[in-house]
Coordinates of C-alpha atoms and ligand atoms in Angstrom, one line a residue:
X61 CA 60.2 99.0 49.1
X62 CA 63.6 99.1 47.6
X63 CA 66.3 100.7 48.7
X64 CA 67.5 103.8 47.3
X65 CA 71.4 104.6 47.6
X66 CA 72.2 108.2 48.8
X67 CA 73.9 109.7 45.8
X68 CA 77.8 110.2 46.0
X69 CA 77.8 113.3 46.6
X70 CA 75.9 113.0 50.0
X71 CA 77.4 110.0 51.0
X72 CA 81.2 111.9 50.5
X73 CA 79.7 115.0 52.6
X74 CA 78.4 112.4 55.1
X75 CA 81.8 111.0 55.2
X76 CA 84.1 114.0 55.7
X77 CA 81.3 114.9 58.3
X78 CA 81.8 111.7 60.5
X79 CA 85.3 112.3 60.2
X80 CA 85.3 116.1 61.5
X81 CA 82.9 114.9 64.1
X82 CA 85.8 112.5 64.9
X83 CA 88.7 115.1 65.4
X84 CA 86.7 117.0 67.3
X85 CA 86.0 114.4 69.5
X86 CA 89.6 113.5 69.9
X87 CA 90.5 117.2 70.2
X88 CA 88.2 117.8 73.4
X89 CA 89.7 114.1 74.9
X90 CA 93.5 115.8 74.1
X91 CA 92.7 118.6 75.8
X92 CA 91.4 116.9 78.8
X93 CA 94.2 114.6 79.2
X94 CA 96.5 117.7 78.6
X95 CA 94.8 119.3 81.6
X96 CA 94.0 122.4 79.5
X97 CA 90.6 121.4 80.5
X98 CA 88.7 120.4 83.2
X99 CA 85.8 117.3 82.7
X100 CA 83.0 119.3 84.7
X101 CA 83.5 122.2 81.8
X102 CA 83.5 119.3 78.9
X103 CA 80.1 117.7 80.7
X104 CA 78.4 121.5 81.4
X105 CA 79.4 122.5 77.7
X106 CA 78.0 119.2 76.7
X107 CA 74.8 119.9 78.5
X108 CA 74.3 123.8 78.3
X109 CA 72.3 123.5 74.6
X110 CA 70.9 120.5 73.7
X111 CA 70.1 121.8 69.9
X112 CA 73.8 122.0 69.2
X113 CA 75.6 119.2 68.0
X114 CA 78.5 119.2 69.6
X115 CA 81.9 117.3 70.1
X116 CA 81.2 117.7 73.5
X117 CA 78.1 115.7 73.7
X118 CA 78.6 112.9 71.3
X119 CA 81.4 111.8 73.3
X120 CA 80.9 108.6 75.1
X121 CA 81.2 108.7 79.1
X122 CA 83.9 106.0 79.0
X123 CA 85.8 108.3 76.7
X124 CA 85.3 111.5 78.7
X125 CA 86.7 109.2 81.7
X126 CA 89.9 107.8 80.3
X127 CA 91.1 110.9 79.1
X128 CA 91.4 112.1 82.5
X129 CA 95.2 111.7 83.5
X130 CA 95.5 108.8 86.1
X131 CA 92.2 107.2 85.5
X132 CA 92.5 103.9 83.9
X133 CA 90.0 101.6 81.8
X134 CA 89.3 99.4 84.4
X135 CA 88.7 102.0 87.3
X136 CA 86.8 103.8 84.5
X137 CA 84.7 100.8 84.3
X138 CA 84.2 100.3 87.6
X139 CA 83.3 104.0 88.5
X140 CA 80.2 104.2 85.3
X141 CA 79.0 100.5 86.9
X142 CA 78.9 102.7 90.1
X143 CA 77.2 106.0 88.2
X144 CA 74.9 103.3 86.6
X145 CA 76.0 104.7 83.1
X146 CA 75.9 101.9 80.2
X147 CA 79.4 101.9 78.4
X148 CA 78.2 103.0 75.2
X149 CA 76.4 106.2 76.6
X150 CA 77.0 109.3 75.5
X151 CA 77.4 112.4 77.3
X152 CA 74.8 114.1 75.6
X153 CA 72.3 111.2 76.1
X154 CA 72.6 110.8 80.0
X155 CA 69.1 111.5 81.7
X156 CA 68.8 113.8 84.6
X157 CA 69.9 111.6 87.5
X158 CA 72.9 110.2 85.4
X159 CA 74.1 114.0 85.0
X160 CA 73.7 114.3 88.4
X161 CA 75.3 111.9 89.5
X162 CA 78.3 112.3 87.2
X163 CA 78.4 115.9 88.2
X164 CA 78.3 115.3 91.9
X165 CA 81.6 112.5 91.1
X166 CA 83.9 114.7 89.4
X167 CA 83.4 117.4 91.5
X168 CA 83.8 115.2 94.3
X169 CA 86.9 113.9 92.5
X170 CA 88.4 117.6 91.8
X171 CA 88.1 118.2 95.7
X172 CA 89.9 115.1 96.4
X173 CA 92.7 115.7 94.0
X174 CA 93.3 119.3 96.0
X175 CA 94.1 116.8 98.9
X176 CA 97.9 115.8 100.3
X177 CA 98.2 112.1 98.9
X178 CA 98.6 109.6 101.2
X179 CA 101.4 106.9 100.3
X180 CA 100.3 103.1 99.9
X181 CA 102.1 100.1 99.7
X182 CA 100.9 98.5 96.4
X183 CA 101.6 94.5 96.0
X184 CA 101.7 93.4 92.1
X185 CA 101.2 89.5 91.8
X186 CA 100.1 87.5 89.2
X187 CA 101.1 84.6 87.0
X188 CA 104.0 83.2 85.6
X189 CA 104.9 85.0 82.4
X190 CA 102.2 87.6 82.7
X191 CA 104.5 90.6 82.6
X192 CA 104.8 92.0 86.3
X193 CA 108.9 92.0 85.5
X194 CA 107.6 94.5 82.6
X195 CA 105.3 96.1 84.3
X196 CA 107.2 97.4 87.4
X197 CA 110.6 98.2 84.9
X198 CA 108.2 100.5 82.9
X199 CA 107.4 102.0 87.0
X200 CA 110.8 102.2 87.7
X201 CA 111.7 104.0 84.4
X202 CA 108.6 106.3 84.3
X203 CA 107.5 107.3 87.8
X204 CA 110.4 107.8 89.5
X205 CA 107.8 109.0 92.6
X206 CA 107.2 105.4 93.6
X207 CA 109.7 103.4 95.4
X208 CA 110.1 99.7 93.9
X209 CA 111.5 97.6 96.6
X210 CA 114.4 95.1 95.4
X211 CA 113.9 91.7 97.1
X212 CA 116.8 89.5 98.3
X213 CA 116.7 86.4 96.5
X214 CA 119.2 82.8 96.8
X215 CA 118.9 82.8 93.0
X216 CA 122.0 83.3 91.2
X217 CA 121.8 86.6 88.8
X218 CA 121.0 86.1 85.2
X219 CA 122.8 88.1 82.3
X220 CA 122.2 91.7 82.4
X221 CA 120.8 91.6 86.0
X222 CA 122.4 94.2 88.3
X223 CA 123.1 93.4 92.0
X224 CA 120.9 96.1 94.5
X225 CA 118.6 97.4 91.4
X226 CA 117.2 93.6 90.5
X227 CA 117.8 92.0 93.2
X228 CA 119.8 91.5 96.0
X229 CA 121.6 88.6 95.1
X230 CA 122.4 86.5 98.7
X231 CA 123.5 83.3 100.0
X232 CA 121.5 81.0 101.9
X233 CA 123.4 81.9 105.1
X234 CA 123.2 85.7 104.5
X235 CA 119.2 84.5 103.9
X236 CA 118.6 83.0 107.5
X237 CA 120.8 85.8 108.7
X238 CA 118.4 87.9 107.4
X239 CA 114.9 86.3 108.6
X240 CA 116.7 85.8 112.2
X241 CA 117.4 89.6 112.9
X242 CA 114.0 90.2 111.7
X243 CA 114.6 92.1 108.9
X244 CA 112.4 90.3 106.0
X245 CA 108.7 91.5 105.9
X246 CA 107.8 88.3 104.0
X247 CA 110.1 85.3 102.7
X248 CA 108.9 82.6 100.2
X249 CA 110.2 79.8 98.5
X250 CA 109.1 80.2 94.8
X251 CA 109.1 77.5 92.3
X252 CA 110.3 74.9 94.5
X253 CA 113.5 76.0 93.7
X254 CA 115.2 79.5 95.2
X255 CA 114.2 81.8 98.7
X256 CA 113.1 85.3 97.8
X257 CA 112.4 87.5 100.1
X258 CA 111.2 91.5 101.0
X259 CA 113.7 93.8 102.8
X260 CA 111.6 95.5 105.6
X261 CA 113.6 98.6 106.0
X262 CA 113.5 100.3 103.2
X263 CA 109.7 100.2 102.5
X264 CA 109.0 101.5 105.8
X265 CA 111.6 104.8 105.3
X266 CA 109.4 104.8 101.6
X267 CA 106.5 105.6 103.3
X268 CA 107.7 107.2 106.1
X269 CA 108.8 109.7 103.5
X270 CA 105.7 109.6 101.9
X271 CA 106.6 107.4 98.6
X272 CA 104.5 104.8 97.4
X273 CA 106.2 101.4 97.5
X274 CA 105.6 98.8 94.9
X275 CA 106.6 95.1 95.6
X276 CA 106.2 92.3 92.8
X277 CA 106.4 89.2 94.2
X278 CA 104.5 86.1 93.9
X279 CA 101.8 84.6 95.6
X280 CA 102.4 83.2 98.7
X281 CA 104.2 87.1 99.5
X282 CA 101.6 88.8 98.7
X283 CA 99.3 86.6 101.4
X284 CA 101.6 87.2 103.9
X285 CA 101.8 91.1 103.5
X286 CA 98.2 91.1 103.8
X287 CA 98.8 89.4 106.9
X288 CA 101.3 91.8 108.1
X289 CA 100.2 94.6 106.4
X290 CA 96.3 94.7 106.1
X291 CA 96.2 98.5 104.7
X292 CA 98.4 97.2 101.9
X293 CA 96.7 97.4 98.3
X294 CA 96.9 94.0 96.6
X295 CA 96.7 94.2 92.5
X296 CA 96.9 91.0 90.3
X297 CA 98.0 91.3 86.9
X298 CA 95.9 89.5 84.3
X299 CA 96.9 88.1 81.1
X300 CA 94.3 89.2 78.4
X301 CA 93.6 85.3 77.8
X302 CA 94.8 81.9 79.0
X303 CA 96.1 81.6 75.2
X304 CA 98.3 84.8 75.4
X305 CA 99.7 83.6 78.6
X306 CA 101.1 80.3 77.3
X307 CA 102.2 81.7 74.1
X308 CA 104.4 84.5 76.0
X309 CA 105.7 82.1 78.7
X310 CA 106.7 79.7 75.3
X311 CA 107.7 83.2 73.6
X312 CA 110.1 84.4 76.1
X313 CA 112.2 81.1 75.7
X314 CA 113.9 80.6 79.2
X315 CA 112.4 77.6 80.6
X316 CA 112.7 74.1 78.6
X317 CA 109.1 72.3 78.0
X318 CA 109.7 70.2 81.5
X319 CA 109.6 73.8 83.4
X320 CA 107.0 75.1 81.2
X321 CA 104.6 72.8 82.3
X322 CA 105.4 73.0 85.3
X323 CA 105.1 76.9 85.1
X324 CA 101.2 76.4 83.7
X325 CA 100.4 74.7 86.3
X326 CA 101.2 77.0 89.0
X327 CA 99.8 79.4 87.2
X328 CA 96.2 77.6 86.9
X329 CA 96.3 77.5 91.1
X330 CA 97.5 81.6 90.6
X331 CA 94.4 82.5 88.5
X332 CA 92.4 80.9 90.4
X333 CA 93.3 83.0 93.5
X334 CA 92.3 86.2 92.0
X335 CA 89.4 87.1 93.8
X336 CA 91.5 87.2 96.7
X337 CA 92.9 90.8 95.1
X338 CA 91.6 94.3 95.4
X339 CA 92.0 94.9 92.3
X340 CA 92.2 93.4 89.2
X341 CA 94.7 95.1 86.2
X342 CA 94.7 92.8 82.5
X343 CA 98.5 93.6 81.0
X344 CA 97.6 94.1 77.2
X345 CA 99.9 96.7 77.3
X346 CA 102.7 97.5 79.0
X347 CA 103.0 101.1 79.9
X348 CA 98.6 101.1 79.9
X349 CA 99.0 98.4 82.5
X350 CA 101.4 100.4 84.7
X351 CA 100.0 103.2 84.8
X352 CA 96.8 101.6 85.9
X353 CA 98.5 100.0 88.8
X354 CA 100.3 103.5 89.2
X355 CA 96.7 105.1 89.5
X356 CA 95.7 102.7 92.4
X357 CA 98.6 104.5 94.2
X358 CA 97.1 107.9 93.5
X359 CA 99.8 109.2 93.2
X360 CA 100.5 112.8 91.1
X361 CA 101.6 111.8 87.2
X362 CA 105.3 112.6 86.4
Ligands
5GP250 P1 112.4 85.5 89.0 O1 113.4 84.5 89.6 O2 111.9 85.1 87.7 O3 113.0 86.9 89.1 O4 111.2 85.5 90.0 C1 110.4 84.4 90.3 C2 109.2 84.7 91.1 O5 109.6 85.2 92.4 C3 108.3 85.8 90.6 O6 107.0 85.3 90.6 C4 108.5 87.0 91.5 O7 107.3 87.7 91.6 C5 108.8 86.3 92.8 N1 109.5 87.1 93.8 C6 110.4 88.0 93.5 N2 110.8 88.7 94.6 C7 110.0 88.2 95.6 C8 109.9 88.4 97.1 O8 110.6 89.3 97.6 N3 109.0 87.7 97.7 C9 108.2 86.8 97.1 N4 107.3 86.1 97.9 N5 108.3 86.5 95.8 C10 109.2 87.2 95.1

């Protein structure tokens, strides 16, 4: 049979309809991210008349879930593998058990939010140019509720880096000074080259005072806080492909091609320790990839 083309007119109304149907959409996700509204009213709005076709109920489940402040795209995945909700589900299509179930979560989520937060020591590793410098100076600028800790390092300071905020910058004497009195939680010696090393201390008066502590150091460290520190929440940043990772290690120009290499490498044996993490954050985006690693804090949004 052939095909007959809508006339213009229709297909112009059909048009501006998909794209009201669009801002409406968005408005509801605003408002939930804004707080001005909760997700169990979007989901019971959604559901209370099926005959209406509302913004409420052709918005996907993913959506609905990474509007909420704090929850990030790869919890949000995780939590809808858990609920057994496809990705591309939309509220309004969920059968009776999936309701249920996504009822009885964010209800369960709004009790839990109501709760004192505990603080947690969160460990960032991952490779060699993935961004975890970028990811915890976006932390330190933005959520000034978590407590980054500054590692001593042998390494001498590069231009622009400030003693006590990047590092503390030591010698190798003031290093085994350091690890004899006890004082390092974990000490590694990172590309063959310089010690680095995690000040004990002042994590422990963090948490104490019920801050959340970030550390970004490499590998090894983050095995051995494990080790000393099993309630310790281990993250590894991801680049968003093995392609991306070389061109932004060749892109940010500060090794020679010798080094490079020899970067690539180590990060091969890096990614291939991944599995070892809790949890799993890919950097596509700066500020989206801290505040996922924020998120696995729970800690309140600034
Ligand atoms: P950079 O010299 O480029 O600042 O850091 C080199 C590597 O050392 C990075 O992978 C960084 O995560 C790691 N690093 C920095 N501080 C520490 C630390 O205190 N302990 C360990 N184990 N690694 C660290």
């Amino acid at each position: 049979m052939p095909r007959v083309a809508p006339p213009d007119v229709d297909r112009a109304a059909a048009a501006h309809a998909a794209v009201a149907a669009r801002r409406a959409r968005a408005a509801v996700k605003k408002s939930v991210h804004d707080r001005e509204r909760s997700p169990i009213d979007v989901v019971e709005t959604a559901w209370a008349d099926p005959t209406a076709a509302l913004p409420e109920a052709s918005l996907r489940v993913r959506e609905l879930l990474t509007s909420i402040p704090s929850l990030g795209p790869t919890r949000v995945a995780r939590i809808m593998e858990r609920l057994d909700i496809a990705d591309s589900k939309r509220v309004g299509g969920l059968g009776v058990r999936q309701r249920r179930r996504l009822l009885e979560w964010l209800r369960a989520r709004e009790n839990r939010a109501a709760e004192p937060v505990r603080a947690r020591l969160v460990v960032l590793a991952g490779p060699t140019a993935v961004g975890k410098g970028a990811v915890s100076t976006y932390i330190r600028e933005n959520y000034p509720g978590v407590h980054l800790s500054v590692s001593a390092t042998t390494r001498p300071p590069r231009p622009g880096e400030i003693e006590g905020v990047n590092y503390f910058f030591v010698s190798d004497d003031e290093f085994d000074r350091l690890i004899e009195t006890g004082q390092m939680l974990e000490t590694a010696t990172v590309h063959n080259a310089h010690r680095y090393g995690t000040p004990r201390a002042p994590i422990e008066h963090a948490l104490a005072e019920g801050k959340s502590v970030l550390l970004e150091i490499d590998l090894q460290g983050a095995r051995s806080v494990r080790r000393a520190m099993p309630e310790a929440v281990l993250v590894f940043l991801l680049p968003p492909s093995w392609e991306e990772l070389v061109r932004r290690l060749i892109g940010r120009g500060t090794e020679d091609s010798v080094e490079q290499a020899r970067r690539l490498e180590t990060a091969k044996i890096e990614l291939a320790a991944q599995d070892e993490f809790d949890y799993k954050v890919v950097n596509t985006e700066v500020g989206q990839a801290a505040r996922e690693v924020v998120d696995l804090m729970a800690i309140p949004q600034t």
